[in-house]
CSV table of C-alpha atoms in Angstrom, one decimal:
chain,number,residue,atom,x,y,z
A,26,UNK,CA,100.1,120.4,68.6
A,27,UNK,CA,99.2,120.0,72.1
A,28,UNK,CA,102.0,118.2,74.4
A,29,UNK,CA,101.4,116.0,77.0
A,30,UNK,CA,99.6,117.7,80.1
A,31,UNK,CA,99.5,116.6,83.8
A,32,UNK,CA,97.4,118.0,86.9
A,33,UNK,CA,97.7,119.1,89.1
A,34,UNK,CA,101.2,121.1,88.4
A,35,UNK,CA,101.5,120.8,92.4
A,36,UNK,CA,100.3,118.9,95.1
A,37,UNK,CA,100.9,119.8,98.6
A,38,UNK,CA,99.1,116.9,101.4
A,39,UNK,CA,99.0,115.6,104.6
A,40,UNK,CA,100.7,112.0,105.4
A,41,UNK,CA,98.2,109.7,105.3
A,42,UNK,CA,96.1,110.9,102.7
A,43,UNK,CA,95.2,109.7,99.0
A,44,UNK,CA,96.4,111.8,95.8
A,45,UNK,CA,95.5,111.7,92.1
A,46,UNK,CA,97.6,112.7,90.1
A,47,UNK,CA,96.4,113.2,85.6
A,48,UNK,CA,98.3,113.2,82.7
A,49,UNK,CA,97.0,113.8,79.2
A,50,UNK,CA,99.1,112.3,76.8
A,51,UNK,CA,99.8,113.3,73.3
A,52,UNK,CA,96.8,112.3,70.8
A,53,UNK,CA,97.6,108.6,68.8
A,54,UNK,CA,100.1,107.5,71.2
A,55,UNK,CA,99.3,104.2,72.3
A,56,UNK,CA,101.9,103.8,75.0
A,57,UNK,CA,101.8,106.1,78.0
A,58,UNK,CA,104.7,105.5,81.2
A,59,UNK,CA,104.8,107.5,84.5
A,60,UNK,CA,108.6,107.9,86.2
A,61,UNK,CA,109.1,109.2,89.7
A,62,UNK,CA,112.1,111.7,89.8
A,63,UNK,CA,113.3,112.4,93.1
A,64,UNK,CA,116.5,115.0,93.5
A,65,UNK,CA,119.4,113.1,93.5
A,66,UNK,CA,117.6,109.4,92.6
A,67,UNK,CA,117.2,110.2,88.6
A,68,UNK,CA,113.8,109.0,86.8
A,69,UNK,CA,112.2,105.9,88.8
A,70,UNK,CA,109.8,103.9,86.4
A,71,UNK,CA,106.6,102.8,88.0
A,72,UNK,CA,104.3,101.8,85.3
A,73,UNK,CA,103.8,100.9,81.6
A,74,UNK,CA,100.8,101.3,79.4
A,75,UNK,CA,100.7,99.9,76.0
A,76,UNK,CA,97.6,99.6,74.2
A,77,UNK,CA,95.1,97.1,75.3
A,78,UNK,CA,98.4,95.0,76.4
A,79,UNK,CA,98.1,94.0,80.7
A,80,UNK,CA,100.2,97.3,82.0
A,81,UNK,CA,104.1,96.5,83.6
A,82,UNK,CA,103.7,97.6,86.9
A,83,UNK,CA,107.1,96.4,87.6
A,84,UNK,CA,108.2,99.1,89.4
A,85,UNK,CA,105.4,100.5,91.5
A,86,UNK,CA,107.0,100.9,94.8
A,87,UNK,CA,104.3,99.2,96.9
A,88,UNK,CA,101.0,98.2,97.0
A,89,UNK,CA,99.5,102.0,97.8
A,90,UNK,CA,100.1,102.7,94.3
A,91,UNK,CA,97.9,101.9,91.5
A,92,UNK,CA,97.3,103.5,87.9
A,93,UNK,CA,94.7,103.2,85.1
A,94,UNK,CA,94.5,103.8,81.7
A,95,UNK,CA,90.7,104.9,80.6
A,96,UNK,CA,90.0,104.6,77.2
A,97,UNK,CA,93.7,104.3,75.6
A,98,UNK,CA,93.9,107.8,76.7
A,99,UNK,CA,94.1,109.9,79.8
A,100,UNK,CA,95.8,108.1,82.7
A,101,UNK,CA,95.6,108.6,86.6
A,102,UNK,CA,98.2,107.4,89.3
A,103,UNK,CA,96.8,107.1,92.6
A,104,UNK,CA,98.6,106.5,95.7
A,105,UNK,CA,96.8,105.9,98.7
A,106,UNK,CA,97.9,106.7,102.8
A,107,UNK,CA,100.8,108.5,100.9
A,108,UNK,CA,104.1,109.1,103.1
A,109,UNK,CA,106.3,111.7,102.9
A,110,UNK,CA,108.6,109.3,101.2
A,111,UNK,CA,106.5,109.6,98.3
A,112,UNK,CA,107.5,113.5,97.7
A,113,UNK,CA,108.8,113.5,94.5
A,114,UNK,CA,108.0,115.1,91.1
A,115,UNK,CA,105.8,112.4,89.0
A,116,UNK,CA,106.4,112.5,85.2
A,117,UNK,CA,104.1,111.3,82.4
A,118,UNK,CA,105.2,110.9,79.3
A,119,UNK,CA,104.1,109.0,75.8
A,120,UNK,CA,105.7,107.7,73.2
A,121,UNK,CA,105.0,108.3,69.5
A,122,UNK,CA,103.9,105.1,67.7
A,123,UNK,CA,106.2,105.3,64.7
A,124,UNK,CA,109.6,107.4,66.4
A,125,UNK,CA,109.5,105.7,69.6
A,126,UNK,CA,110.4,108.9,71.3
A,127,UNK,CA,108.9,109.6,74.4
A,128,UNK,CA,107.5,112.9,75.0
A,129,UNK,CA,107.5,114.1,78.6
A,130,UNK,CA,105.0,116.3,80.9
A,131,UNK,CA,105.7,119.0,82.9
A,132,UNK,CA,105.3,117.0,86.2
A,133,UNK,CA,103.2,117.1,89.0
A,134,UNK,CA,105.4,118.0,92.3
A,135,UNK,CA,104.1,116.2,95.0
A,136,UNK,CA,105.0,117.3,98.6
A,137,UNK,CA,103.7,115.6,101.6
A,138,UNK,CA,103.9,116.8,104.4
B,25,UNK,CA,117.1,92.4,84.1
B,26,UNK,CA,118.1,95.2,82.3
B,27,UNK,CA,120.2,98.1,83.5
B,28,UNK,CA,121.6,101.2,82.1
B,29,UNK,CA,124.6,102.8,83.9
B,30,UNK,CA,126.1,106.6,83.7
B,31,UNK,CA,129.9,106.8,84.6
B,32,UNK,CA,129.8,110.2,86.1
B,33,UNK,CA,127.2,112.0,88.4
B,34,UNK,CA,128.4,114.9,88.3
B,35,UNK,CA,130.5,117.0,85.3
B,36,UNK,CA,131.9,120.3,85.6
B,37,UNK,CA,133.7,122.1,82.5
B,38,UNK,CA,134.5,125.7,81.7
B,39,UNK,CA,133.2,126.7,78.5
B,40,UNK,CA,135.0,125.6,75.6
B,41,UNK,CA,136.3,122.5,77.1
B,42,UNK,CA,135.1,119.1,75.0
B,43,UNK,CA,132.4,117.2,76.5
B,44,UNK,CA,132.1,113.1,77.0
B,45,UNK,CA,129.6,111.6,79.0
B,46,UNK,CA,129.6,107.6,79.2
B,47,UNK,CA,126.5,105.8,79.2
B,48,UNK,CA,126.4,101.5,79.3
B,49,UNK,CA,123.7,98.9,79.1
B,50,UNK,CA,123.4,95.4,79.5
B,51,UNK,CA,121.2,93.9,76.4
B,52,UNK,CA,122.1,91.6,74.5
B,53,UNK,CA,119.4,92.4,71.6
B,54,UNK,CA,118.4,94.8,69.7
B,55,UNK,CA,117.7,98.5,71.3
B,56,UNK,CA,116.8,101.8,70.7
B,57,UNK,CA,119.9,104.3,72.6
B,58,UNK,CA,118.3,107.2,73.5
B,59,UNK,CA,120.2,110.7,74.9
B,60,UNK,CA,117.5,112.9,77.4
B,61,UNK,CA,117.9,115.9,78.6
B,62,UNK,CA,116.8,118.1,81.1
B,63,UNK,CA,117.2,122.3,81.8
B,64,UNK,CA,116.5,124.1,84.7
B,65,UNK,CA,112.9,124.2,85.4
B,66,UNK,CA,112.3,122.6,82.2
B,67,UNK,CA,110.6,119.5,80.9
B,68,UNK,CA,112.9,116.6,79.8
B,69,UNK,CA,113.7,116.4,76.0
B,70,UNK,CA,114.7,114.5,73.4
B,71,UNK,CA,118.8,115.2,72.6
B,72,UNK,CA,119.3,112.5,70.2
B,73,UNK,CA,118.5,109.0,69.2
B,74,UNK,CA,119.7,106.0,67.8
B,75,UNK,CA,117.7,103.1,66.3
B,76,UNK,CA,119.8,101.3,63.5
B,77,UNK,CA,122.4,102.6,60.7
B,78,UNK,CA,125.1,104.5,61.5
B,79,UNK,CA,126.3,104.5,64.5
B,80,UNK,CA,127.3,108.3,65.0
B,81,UNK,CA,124.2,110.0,65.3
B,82,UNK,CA,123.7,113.9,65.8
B,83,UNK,CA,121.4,115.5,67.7
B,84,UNK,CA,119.9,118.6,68.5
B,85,UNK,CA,123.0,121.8,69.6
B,86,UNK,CA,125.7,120.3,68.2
B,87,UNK,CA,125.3,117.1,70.5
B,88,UNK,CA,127.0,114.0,68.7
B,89,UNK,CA,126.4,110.2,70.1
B,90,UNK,CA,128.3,107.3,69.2
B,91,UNK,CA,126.7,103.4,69.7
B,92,UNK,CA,129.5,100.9,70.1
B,93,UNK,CA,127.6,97.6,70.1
B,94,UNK,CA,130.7,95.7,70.8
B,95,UNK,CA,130.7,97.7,74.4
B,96,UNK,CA,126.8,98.3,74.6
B,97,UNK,CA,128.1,101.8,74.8
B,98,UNK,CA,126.0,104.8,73.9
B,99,UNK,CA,128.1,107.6,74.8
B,100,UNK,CA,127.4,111.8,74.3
B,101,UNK,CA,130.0,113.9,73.2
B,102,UNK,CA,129.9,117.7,72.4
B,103,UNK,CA,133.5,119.2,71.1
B,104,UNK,CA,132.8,122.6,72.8
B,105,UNK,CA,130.2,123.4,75.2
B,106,UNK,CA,128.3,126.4,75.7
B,107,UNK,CA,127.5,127.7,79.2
B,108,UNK,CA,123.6,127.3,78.2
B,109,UNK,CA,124.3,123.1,77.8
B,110,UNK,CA,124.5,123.1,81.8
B,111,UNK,CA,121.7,120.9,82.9
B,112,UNK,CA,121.1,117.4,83.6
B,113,UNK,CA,121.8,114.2,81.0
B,114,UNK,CA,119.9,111.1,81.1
B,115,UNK,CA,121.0,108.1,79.1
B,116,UNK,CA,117.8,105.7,78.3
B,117,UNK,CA,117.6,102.2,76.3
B,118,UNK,CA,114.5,100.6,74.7
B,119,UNK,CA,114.4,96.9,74.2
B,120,UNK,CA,112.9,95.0,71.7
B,121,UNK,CA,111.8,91.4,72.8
B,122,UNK,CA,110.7,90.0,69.6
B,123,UNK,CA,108.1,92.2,67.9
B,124,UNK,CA,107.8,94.0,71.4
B,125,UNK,CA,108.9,97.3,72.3
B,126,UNK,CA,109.4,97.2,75.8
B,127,UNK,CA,109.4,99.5,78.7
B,128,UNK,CA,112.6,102.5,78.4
B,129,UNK,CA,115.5,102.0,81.2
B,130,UNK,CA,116.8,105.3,82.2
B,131,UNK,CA,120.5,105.6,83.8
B,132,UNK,CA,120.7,108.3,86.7
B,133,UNK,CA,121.5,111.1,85.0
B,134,UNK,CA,125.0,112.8,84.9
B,135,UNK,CA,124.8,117.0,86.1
B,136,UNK,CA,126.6,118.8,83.8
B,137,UNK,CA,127.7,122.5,85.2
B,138,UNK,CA,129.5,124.6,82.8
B,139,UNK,CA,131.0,127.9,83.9
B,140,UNK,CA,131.3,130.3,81.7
């Protein structure tokens, strides 16, 4: 079956501007997560979908970005006045309900310039 | 708060050589140990996983992980590695609060290169 998707694959900008960035996830999985992986920094958790549960944001790096969750499904990460700090590749994944396993995207490489 | 550490950033082995890669977290309850990784210019994927029974669990290309709870160790071993197992290795950990499943804490990933 399908995997989990994500658009755009890249995402070249200007500082200062707002991005949104998609992901798909896999069909029945209730939870839905988006990591930041920058080279050399590993995978940076920003945010935490599960269900109809209130999202963790815990570790969304400032107040420019935000995320929602429409429907239990698709899932959009926005990040406003974006820096070139924010360069980075952007990873959604979801986890199957009865594994646990978490299923990763392909990533949407954002460059700012 | 919960963290998950990776001895060694960076791993380099000629083939053949046996393969250890350390990975600790600091829970106290129950988790799910989880074993990532990640090719060149590929999407990250599952290795292996542990979520109760016994504690030596295999994986996918001959990958082996052992939990130690005793150490909140989950480390990776492989006896021989292949060339084609050079990529990077992420370490993760699932915690149950409860009935909860909370969020997954990743470690930083270890860069295995293996010449050949």
């Amino acid at each position: 079956g399908a995997g989990v998707s994500q658009s755009p694959s890249n995402k070249v900008t200007e500082k200062g501007k707002d991005v949104e960035l998609r992901c798909d996830p896999i069909s029945g999985h209730t939870a839905l997560y988006w990591y930041r992986q920058s080279l050399g920094q590993g995978l940076e958790f920003l945010i935490y979908f599960q269900g109809n549960s209130a999202p963790d944001k815990s570790g969304l790096p400032s107040d420019r970005f935000s995320a929602e969750r429409t429907g239990g499904s698709v899932s959009t990460l926005t990040i406003q006045r974006t820096q070139q700090e924010d360069s980075a590749v952007y990873l959604c994944a979801s986890r199957e309900p009865s594994t646990y396993e978490q299923y990763f995207g392909p990533g949407t490489r954002l460059t700012v310039t | 708060a919960q963290s998950v550490s990776q001895h060694n950033h960076h791993v380099i082995l000629s083939e053949a050589a046996s393969l250890e890669l350390g990975c600790n977290y600091s829970y106290g309850g129950t988790v799910n140990l989880f074993w990532y990784v990640q090719y060149p210019g590929q999407h990250l994927q599952l290795l292996l996983k542990y979520f109760s029974g016994d504690p030596l669990v295999k994986g996918i290309k001959g990958f082996e992980a052992e939990f130690i709870k005793s150490k909140f160790s989950f480390n990776l071993r492989k006896p021989s590695v292949q060339w084609s197992d050079t990529a990077e290795y992420f370490c993760a950990v699932n915690a149950w609060r409860g009935s909860t499943l909370g969020r997954l804490y990743f470690g930083r990933g270890t860069q295995l290169t293996v010449w050949p």
